[in-house]
Amino acid sequence: MKEKRFSELLAPAGNFEKLKTALYFGADAVYLGGKDFSLRSFADNFTADEMKRAVETAHAAGKKVYVTANIFARNADFSALSDYFRFLSEIGADAALVTDAGVFAAARAAAPALKLHLSTQANTTNKYAAKFWYGEGAERVVLARELSVAEISEIRDFCPELQLEAFVHGAMCISYSGRCLLSNYLAGRDSNRGECVQACRWKYEVRAEGASCPVEEDARGTYIFNSKDLNLIGHLKELSEAGVDSFKIEGRMKSAYYLATVVNAYRRAFDRLAGKPSAFSDADIFGELKKCAHRDFTTAYALGENEKTVNYADSQTKGTCDFVAEVKEGGECSALVEMRNRFRVGETLEILSPTDTCNQKFVVDSLCDAEGNPVEDAKLVQQTLRIGCPYLLRAGDILRRPVADKK
């Protein structure tokens, strides 16, 4: 067995609120993008001031911030890129993620003190490439999703000083580690410049002149390019023993509820592996991941070759719980919440929290608006409400409703 290394739980942050959600539910670090040079142009992303505040917020909590600058750059990008890397160094970003060799060199020249992580877009699938990037000054390589645990172990043995980061959960691409041309071809939006329209998630048909023919795969559907979602929560121990340092969750475009659910589950899985007391069994933790929207799960290539990575039946499965409210001000008998989906007095809600109250259920027996007027039906979008609850709620907790209990 290899020497035990640190295990970092790394979460996406599409905006400042999601950053706070990730940190609250147990992420050790977050990755985020600015308004330029990031591969998620349609996330809210961060202005310069927001990014500075994000770094300060994370550091105050003892957490880290990695900033993505992982586009495939063109000549015209470089003067602004150099200024950007100097800015990241000045605000104390813990690292920048880059893909392109020219961008890597520009970052080294503009901001020598800024640590660099090589993005998964660089397709690091072998130990020789990993060794090369370490020699160039990369602190960490984000491995391609196509690698098995055994291959990761070989890379660790060959590059013992290099930090290794691996995706463990979330959406996957039909192309090698996201290097897709389909979006550009069909919609004129370059996925390698952050503008992917996720054309792989569309339904497809065969069209002849004047006629169209549905495409079916064993009568299961037409989603012939639609990858399943990666889920390696049951294999964290093997990945850790293989030498993975940072365990990455995909999803800067996902909702805050998705982020809270997934980060909470992985935090509890890591705590169990560390021998910390937990009321959650392995089955409980896996069940948590089904409570938010997801596609069918796959271990992809972590355990070896796998042909069952495409979700032919549909694009996405609705989770087993609805996100109905976020706690804004906690309390022992009642709390101030912000409505996110309609719910009513008499319904049973469940608590999502990083604390021991997680998964506790209670019946809504009292509800009133900000002026103290009784409310029977919370149907006004983002209305502030006071809700009675027999459990201690904290700001940042989430209230969800099991779908089976929905009236």
Short mmCIF file of C-alpha atoms in Angstrom, two decimals:
data_model
loop_
_atom_site.label_atom_id
_atom_site.label_comp_id
_atom_site.label_asym_id
_atom_site.label_seq_id
_atom_site.Cartn_x
_atom_site.Cartn_y
_atom_site.Cartn_z
CA MET A 1 0.00 0.00 0.00
CA LYS A 2 1.24 3.47 -0.86
CA GLU A 3 1.99 6.10 1.71
CA LYS A 4 -1.21 7.81 2.81
CA ARG A 5 -1.60 11.27 1.24
CA PHE A 6 -3.98 14.10 1.98
CA SER A 7 -7.50 13.71 0.61
CA GLU A 8 -8.98 16.97 -0.62
CA LEU A 9 -12.67 17.18 -1.46
CA LEU A 10 -12.87 19.68 -4.31
CA ALA A 11 -16.20 21.21 -5.30
CA PRO A 12 -17.39 23.50 -8.12
CA ALA A 13 -18.52 27.07 -7.46
CA GLY A 14 -20.48 28.65 -10.29
CA ASN A 15 -21.13 31.82 -8.28
CA PHE A 16 -20.55 33.25 -4.82
CA GLU A 17 -23.65 31.69 -3.26
CA LYS A 18 -22.62 28.26 -4.52
CA LEU A 19 -19.14 28.82 -3.12
CA LYS A 20 -20.65 29.39 0.32
CA THR A 21 -22.82 26.29 -0.11
CA ALA A 22 -19.83 24.13 -1.05
CA LEU A 23 -17.79 25.31 1.93
CA TYR A 24 -20.71 24.94 4.34
CA PHE A 25 -21.39 21.35 3.31
CA GLY A 26 -17.79 20.26 3.70
CA ALA A 27 -15.64 21.00 0.65
CA ASP A 28 -11.94 21.49 1.39
CA ALA A 29 -11.45 23.58 -1.74
CA VAL A 30 -13.45 25.03 -4.61
CA TYR A 31 -12.71 25.72 -8.24
CA LEU A 32 -14.29 28.67 -10.01
CA GLY A 33 -13.99 30.80 -13.10
CA GLY A 34 -13.81 34.48 -13.90
CA LYS A 35 -15.77 36.19 -16.64
CA ASP A 36 -13.11 35.22 -19.19
CA PHE A 37 -10.81 32.27 -20.02
CA SER A 38 -13.00 29.64 -18.32
CA LEU A 39 -14.65 26.61 -19.91
CA ARG A 40 -18.04 27.42 -18.35
CA SER A 41 -19.01 30.69 -20.00
CA PHE A 42 -22.69 30.19 -19.16
CA ALA A 43 -22.13 29.84 -15.42
CA ASP A 44 -22.59 33.10 -13.49
CA ASN A 45 -18.85 33.14 -12.78
CA PHE A 46 -16.99 35.79 -10.79
CA THR A 47 -16.11 39.42 -11.35
CA ALA A 48 -12.67 40.54 -10.17
CA ASP A 49 -14.13 41.92 -6.93
CA GLU A 50 -16.16 38.76 -6.33
CA MET A 51 -13.13 36.59 -6.92
CA LYS A 52 -11.08 38.56 -4.43
CA ARG A 53 -13.89 38.20 -1.89
CA ALA A 54 -14.19 34.48 -2.68
CA VAL A 55 -10.50 33.93 -1.92
CA GLU A 56 -10.79 35.88 1.33
CA THR A 57 -13.90 33.94 2.36
CA ALA A 58 -12.35 30.55 1.63
CA HIS A 59 -9.06 31.37 3.33
CA ALA A 60 -10.87 32.63 6.44
CA ALA A 61 -12.43 29.15 6.64
CA GLY A 62 -9.10 27.40 6.07
CA LYS A 63 -10.13 26.36 2.55
CA LYS A 64 -8.58 26.88 -0.90
CA VAL A 65 -9.64 28.44 -4.21
CA TYR A 66 -8.44 27.29 -7.62
CA VAL A 67 -9.27 29.46 -10.63
CA THR A 68 -9.88 28.05 -14.10
CA ALA A 69 -8.15 29.61 -17.10
CA ASN A 70 -8.37 26.47 -19.20
CA ILE A 71 -9.59 27.62 -22.60
CA PHE A 72 -7.72 26.68 -25.76
CA ALA A 73 -6.22 30.13 -26.26
CA ARG A 74 -5.81 32.10 -29.48
CA ASN A 75 -3.06 34.64 -30.19
CA ALA A 76 -5.28 37.58 -29.24
CA ASP A 77 -5.89 36.18 -25.74
CA PHE A 78 -2.37 36.44 -24.42
CA SER A 79 -1.95 40.07 -23.39
CA ALA A 80 -5.09 39.86 -21.26
CA LEU A 81 -4.10 36.43 -19.94
CA SER A 82 -0.83 37.74 -18.56
CA ASP A 83 -2.66 40.50 -16.70
CA TYR A 84 -5.16 37.94 -15.43
CA PHE A 85 -2.49 35.68 -13.96
CA ARG A 86 -0.84 38.64 -12.23
CA PHE A 87 -4.22 39.51 -10.72
CA LEU A 88 -4.77 35.93 -9.49
CA SER A 89 -1.38 35.96 -7.83
CA GLU A 90 -2.07 39.32 -6.17
CA ILE A 91 -5.39 38.20 -4.63
CA GLY A 92 -3.84 34.99 -3.28
CA ALA A 93 -5.54 32.39 -5.45
CA ASP A 94 -4.16 28.99 -4.46
CA ALA A 95 -3.64 27.89 -8.07
CA ALA A 96 -4.76 28.45 -11.64
CA LEU A 97 -5.94 25.63 -13.89
CA VAL A 98 -4.59 25.78 -17.44
CA THR A 99 -4.70 23.53 -20.49
CA ASP A 100 -2.63 25.09 -23.24
CA ALA A 101 1.18 24.93 -23.19
CA GLY A 102 1.43 28.54 -24.33
CA VAL A 103 -0.90 29.66 -21.54
CA PHE A 104 1.14 27.63 -19.07
CA ALA A 105 4.31 29.43 -20.17
CA ALA A 106 2.58 32.83 -20.03
CA ALA A 107 1.43 32.17 -16.48
CA ARG A 108 4.92 31.16 -15.38
CA ALA A 109 6.35 34.34 -16.88
CA ALA A 110 3.67 36.74 -15.62
CA ALA A 111 3.16 35.32 -12.13
CA PRO A 112 6.03 33.05 -11.06
CA ALA A 113 4.63 32.59 -7.55
CA LEU A 114 1.21 31.40 -8.80
CA LYS A 115 0.87 27.62 -8.58
CA LEU A 116 -0.36 25.89 -11.72
CA HIS A 117 -2.62 22.88 -12.11
CA LEU A 118 -2.93 21.20 -15.49
CA SER A 119 -6.59 20.89 -16.52
CA THR A 120 -8.21 17.61 -17.49
CA GLN A 121 -8.63 19.20 -20.95
CA ALA A 122 -4.93 18.51 -21.51
CA ASN A 123 -5.74 14.77 -21.66
CA THR A 124 -3.11 13.45 -19.29
CA THR A 125 -3.56 9.72 -19.78
CA ASN A 126 -0.05 8.42 -19.10
CA LYS A 127 2.80 8.70 -16.63
CA TYR A 128 5.23 10.21 -19.13
CA ALA A 129 2.98 13.20 -19.82
CA ALA A 130 2.47 13.64 -16.08
CA LYS A 131 6.23 13.58 -15.51
CA PHE A 132 6.75 16.11 -18.32
CA TRP A 133 4.30 18.61 -16.83
CA TYR A 134 5.83 18.22 -13.38
CA GLY A 135 9.19 19.02 -14.92
CA GLU A 136 7.70 22.14 -16.48
CA GLY A 137 6.53 23.34 -13.08
CA ALA A 138 2.99 21.98 -12.64
CA GLU A 139 2.14 21.40 -9.00
CA ARG A 140 -0.82 19.17 -9.91
CA VAL A 141 -2.29 17.35 -12.88
CA VAL A 142 -6.02 16.81 -13.23
CA LEU A 143 -6.14 13.35 -14.73
CA ALA A 144 -8.25 12.39 -17.73
CA ARG A 145 -11.50 10.66 -16.78
CA GLU A 146 -10.59 7.74 -19.01
CA LEU A 147 -7.99 6.33 -16.59
CA SER A 148 -8.42 3.27 -14.40
CA VAL A 149 -7.38 3.02 -10.76
CA ALA A 150 -4.50 0.77 -11.83
CA GLU A 151 -3.25 3.34 -14.35
CA ILE A 152 -3.47 6.11 -11.74
CA SER A 153 -1.38 3.96 -9.42
CA GLU A 154 1.30 3.63 -12.11
CA ILE A 155 1.36 7.40 -12.58
CA ARG A 156 1.75 7.89 -8.82
CA ASP A 157 4.68 5.46 -8.70
CA PHE A 158 6.35 7.21 -11.62
CA CYS A 159 5.69 10.76 -10.33
CA PRO A 160 5.67 10.56 -6.52
CA GLU A 161 6.09 14.33 -6.02
CA LEU A 162 3.26 15.38 -8.35
CA GLN A 163 -0.21 16.03 -6.92
CA LEU A 164 -2.92 14.03 -8.70
CA GLU A 165 -6.50 15.20 -9.00
CA ALA A 166 -9.29 12.97 -10.30
CA PHE A 167 -12.97 13.47 -11.03
CA VAL A 168 -15.19 11.29 -8.86
CA HIS A 169 -18.68 12.58 -9.56
CA GLY A 170 -20.80 14.35 -12.14
CA ALA A 171 -21.44 14.75 -15.83
CA MET A 172 -19.12 13.17 -18.36
CA CYS A 173 -18.44 14.06 -21.98
CA ILE A 174 -18.63 11.81 -25.02
CA SER A 175 -15.22 13.15 -26.07
CA TYR A 176 -11.84 12.61 -24.49
CA SER A 177 -11.95 14.66 -21.28
CA GLY A 178 -14.26 17.25 -22.77
CA ARG A 179 -12.44 18.01 -26.03
CA CYS A 180 -15.61 18.09 -28.12
CA LEU A 181 -16.30 19.68 -31.52
CA LEU A 182 -20.01 18.73 -31.68
CA SER A 183 -21.27 21.96 -30.10
CA ASN A 184 -19.21 24.08 -32.49
CA TYR A 185 -20.37 22.13 -35.52
CA LEU A 186 -24.09 22.14 -34.69
CA ALA A 187 -24.54 25.46 -32.91
CA GLY A 188 -21.47 27.56 -33.68
CA ARG A 189 -20.47 27.60 -30.00
CA ASP A 190 -17.00 26.30 -29.23
CA SER A 191 -16.92 23.95 -26.24
CA ASN A 192 -13.17 24.42 -26.03
CA ARG A 193 -13.76 28.13 -25.46
CA GLY A 194 -16.36 27.60 -22.73
CA GLU A 195 -19.55 27.84 -24.82
CA CYS A 196 -20.71 24.21 -25.01
CA VAL A 197 -24.46 23.83 -25.63
CA GLN A 198 -24.33 20.17 -24.54
CA ALA A 199 -25.43 18.89 -27.93
CA CYS A 200 -24.64 15.39 -26.68
CA ARG A 201 -27.75 15.60 -24.44
CA TRP A 202 -30.17 16.22 -27.34
CA LYS A 203 -32.51 13.69 -28.90
CA TYR A 204 -31.43 12.65 -32.40
CA GLU A 205 -33.12 11.32 -35.50
CA VAL A 206 -32.05 10.21 -38.97
CA ARG A 207 -33.40 12.55 -41.65
CA ALA A 208 -33.72 11.80 -45.35
CA GLU A 209 -34.97 14.31 -47.91
CA GLY A 210 -38.58 15.03 -47.08
CA ALA A 211 -38.79 12.53 -44.23
CA SER A 212 -37.41 11.81 -40.77
CA CYS A 213 -36.90 8.52 -39.00
CA PRO A 214 -36.63 8.18 -35.20
CA VAL A 215 -33.43 6.61 -33.91
CA GLU A 216 -33.95 3.91 -31.32
CA GLU A 217 -31.47 1.80 -29.40
CA ASP A 218 -33.33 -1.38 -28.42
CA ALA A 219 -36.52 0.70 -28.05
CA ARG A 220 -34.98 2.53 -25.07
CA GLY A 221 -34.71 5.98 -26.57
CA THR A 222 -32.81 8.33 -28.80
CA TYR A 223 -30.09 9.73 -26.54
CA ILE A 224 -27.27 8.06 -28.45
CA PHE A 225 -24.55 10.51 -27.29
CA ASN A 226 -25.76 11.04 -23.71
CA SER A 227 -23.12 9.92 -21.20
CA LYS A 228 -24.11 8.63 -17.80
CA ASP A 229 -23.01 10.47 -14.67
CA LEU A 230 -19.79 9.45 -12.99
CA ASN A 231 -20.21 8.14 -9.43
CA LEU A 232 -17.17 6.78 -7.60
CA ILE A 233 -18.37 7.26 -4.03
CA GLY A 234 -18.00 3.53 -3.43
CA HIS A 235 -14.37 3.51 -4.58
CA LEU A 236 -12.76 6.39 -2.69
CA LYS A 237 -10.54 4.05 -0.69
CA GLU A 238 -9.11 2.44 -3.85
CA LEU A 239 -8.50 5.84 -5.42
CA SER A 240 -6.80 7.12 -2.29
CA GLU A 241 -4.57 4.06 -2.10
CA ALA A 242 -3.73 4.52 -5.80
CA GLY A 243 -2.38 7.98 -4.97
CA VAL A 244 -5.17 10.47 -5.71
CA ASP A 245 -4.74 13.66 -3.68
CA SER A 246 -7.79 15.67 -4.71
CA PHE A 247 -11.25 14.24 -5.39
CA LYS A 248 -13.18 16.47 -7.76
CA ILE A 249 -16.91 16.97 -8.19
CA GLU A 250 -18.12 18.31 -11.55
CA GLY A 251 -20.86 20.90 -11.80
CA ARG A 252 -20.29 24.66 -11.98
CA MET A 253 -23.56 24.85 -13.94
CA LYS A 254 -25.50 22.72 -11.44
CA SER A 255 -27.91 24.09 -8.82
CA ALA A 256 -26.99 24.95 -5.25
CA TYR A 257 -29.24 22.10 -4.12
CA TYR A 258 -27.36 19.62 -6.30
CA LEU A 259 -24.08 20.93 -4.96
CA ALA A 260 -25.18 20.72 -1.32
CA THR A 261 -26.49 17.17 -1.76
CA VAL A 262 -23.41 15.80 -3.52
CA VAL A 263 -20.80 17.56 -1.38
CA ASN A 264 -22.60 16.48 1.78
CA ALA A 265 -22.63 12.84 0.63
CA TYR A 266 -18.94 12.78 -0.30
CA ARG A 267 -17.95 14.58 2.91
CA ARG A 268 -19.73 11.90 4.93
CA ALA A 269 -18.11 9.15 2.85
CA PHE A 270 -14.64 10.58 3.52
CA ASP A 271 -15.41 10.97 7.22
CA ARG A 272 -16.46 7.32 7.41
CA LEU A 273 -13.21 6.26 5.74
CA ALA A 274 -11.33 8.34 8.30
CA GLY A 275 -13.06 6.43 11.09
CA LYS A 276 -15.17 9.33 12.32
CA PRO A 277 -18.48 8.43 14.02
CA SER A 278 -21.37 8.60 11.57
CA ALA A 279 -25.08 7.86 11.63
CA PHE A 280 -24.89 7.29 7.86
CA SER A 281 -24.28 3.83 6.43
CA ASP A 282 -22.71 3.34 3.00
CA ALA A 283 -26.22 2.69 1.65
CA ASP A 284 -27.48 5.94 3.21
CA ILE A 285 -24.66 7.89 1.59
CA PHE A 286 -25.26 6.38 -1.85
CA GLY A 287 -28.99 7.06 -1.44
CA GLU A 288 -28.25 10.73 -0.82
CA LEU A 289 -26.91 11.07 -4.36
CA LYS A 290 -30.29 10.00 -5.76
CA LYS A 291 -32.09 12.84 -3.99
CA CYS A 292 -31.06 15.41 -6.63
CA ALA A 293 -31.41 15.30 -10.41
CA HIS A 294 -28.92 12.97 -12.09
CA ARG A 295 -28.42 10.62 -14.98
CA ASP A 296 -27.88 6.91 -14.49
CA PHE A 297 -24.62 6.37 -12.66
CA THR A 298 -21.47 4.71 -13.94
CA THR A 299 -18.00 4.02 -12.60
CA ALA A 300 -16.79 4.82 -16.13
CA TYR A 301 -13.26 3.43 -16.59
CA ALA A 302 -12.07 3.45 -12.99
CA LEU A 303 -12.35 -0.33 -12.72
CA GLY A 304 -11.18 -1.05 -16.27
CA GLU A 305 -12.78 -0.99 -19.71
CA ASN A 306 -16.49 -0.26 -19.60
CA GLU A 307 -18.88 -0.11 -22.53
CA LYS A 308 -21.90 0.85 -20.40
CA THR A 309 -21.29 4.58 -20.15
CA VAL A 310 -24.14 5.93 -22.32
CA ASN A 311 -27.58 6.75 -20.90
CA TYR A 312 -29.79 5.69 -23.82
CA ALA A 313 -33.14 5.89 -22.01
CA ASP A 314 -33.40 9.60 -21.23
CA SER A 315 -31.42 12.76 -20.65
CA GLN A 316 -31.78 13.06 -16.88
CA THR A 317 -33.63 11.51 -13.95
CA LYS A 318 -35.47 13.68 -11.46
CA GLY A 319 -34.20 13.29 -7.91
CA THR A 320 -36.23 11.64 -5.17
CA CYS A 321 -36.56 14.96 -3.29
CA ASP A 322 -37.66 18.49 -4.19
CA PHE A 323 -35.71 21.48 -2.88
CA VAL A 324 -38.37 23.63 -1.18
CA ALA A 325 -36.55 26.15 1.05
CA GLU A 326 -33.16 27.44 2.18
CA VAL A 327 -32.59 28.41 5.80
CA LYS A 328 -31.49 32.04 6.07
CA GLU A 329 -31.59 32.44 9.86
CA GLY A 330 -31.43 29.40 12.12
CA GLY A 331 -33.19 28.69 15.36
CA GLU A 332 -34.16 25.97 17.87
CA CYS A 333 -37.94 26.00 17.47
CA SER A 334 -38.34 28.02 14.29
CA ALA A 335 -36.24 29.42 11.48
CA LEU A 336 -36.41 32.02 8.74
CA VAL A 337 -36.39 30.38 5.32
CA GLU A 338 -36.56 31.44 1.68
CA MET A 339 -39.07 29.53 -0.43
CA ARG A 340 -37.63 27.78 -3.51
CA ASN A 341 -40.48 25.45 -4.49
CA ARG A 342 -44.12 25.42 -3.43
CA PHE A 343 -44.97 23.62 -0.19
CA ARG A 344 -47.85 23.65 2.31
CA VAL A 345 -48.69 23.30 5.97
CA GLY A 346 -49.17 19.61 6.76
CA GLU A 347 -46.47 18.37 4.40
CA THR A 348 -43.48 16.38 5.59
CA LEU A 349 -40.09 17.96 4.95
CA GLU A 350 -36.58 16.60 5.37
CA ILE A 351 -33.48 18.48 6.53
CA LEU A 352 -30.30 18.57 4.46
CA SER A 353 -27.47 19.68 6.69
CA PRO A 354 -23.79 18.97 7.39
CA THR A 355 -24.83 18.50 11.03
CA ASP A 356 -26.46 15.55 12.82
CA THR A 357 -29.93 16.85 11.91
CA CYS A 358 -29.41 15.72 8.31
CA ASN A 359 -32.27 13.53 7.05
CA GLN A 360 -34.48 14.27 10.05
CA LYS A 361 -38.10 14.69 8.96
CA PHE A 362 -40.82 16.86 10.41
CA VAL A 363 -44.37 17.92 9.55
CA VAL A 364 -44.87 21.60 8.78
CA ASP A 365 -47.36 22.64 11.47
CA SER A 366 -46.74 26.41 11.47
CA LEU A 367 -45.83 28.86 8.73
CA CYS A 368 -46.07 32.64 8.59
CA ASP A 369 -44.81 35.49 6.43
CA ALA A 370 -42.33 38.18 7.41
CA GLU A 371 -45.12 40.25 9.03
CA GLY A 372 -46.29 37.31 11.15
CA ASN A 373 -49.39 36.51 9.11
CA PRO A 374 -50.27 32.79 8.94
CA VAL A 375 -49.53 31.12 5.61
CA GLU A 376 -51.07 27.81 4.56
CA ASP A 377 -49.56 27.56 1.09
CA ALA A 378 -46.02 28.81 0.36
CA LYS A 379 -46.45 29.63 -3.31
CA LEU A 380 -44.82 33.05 -3.71
CA VAL A 381 -41.45 32.73 -5.38
CA GLN A 382 -38.55 33.28 -2.95
CA GLN A 383 -40.92 34.49 -0.23
CA THR A 384 -39.33 34.86 3.21
CA LEU A 385 -41.18 32.70 5.74
CA ARG A 386 -40.87 31.63 9.34
CA ILE A 387 -41.31 27.92 9.78
CA GLY A 388 -41.75 25.87 12.93
CA CYS A 389 -39.34 22.95 13.29
CA PRO A 390 -38.62 20.65 16.25
CA TYR A 391 -34.93 20.42 15.24
CA LEU A 392 -32.18 23.00 15.40
CA LEU A 393 -31.77 24.57 11.98
CA ARG A 394 -28.75 26.59 10.92
CA ALA A 395 -28.27 29.21 8.23
CA GLY A 396 -27.25 27.33 5.09
CA ASP A 397 -29.33 24.24 5.82
CA ILE A 398 -31.81 23.16 3.15
CA LEU A 399 -35.34 21.83 3.46
CA ARG A 400 -36.39 19.26 0.91
CA ARG A 401 -39.53 17.22 0.35
CA PRO A 402 -39.45 13.55 -0.54
CA VAL A 403 -41.25 13.28 -3.89
CA ALA A 404 -43.48 10.48 -2.60
CA ASP A 405 -44.78 12.89 0.08
CA LYS A 406 -45.67 15.65 -2.38
CA LYS A 407 -49.36 16.55 -2.33
#
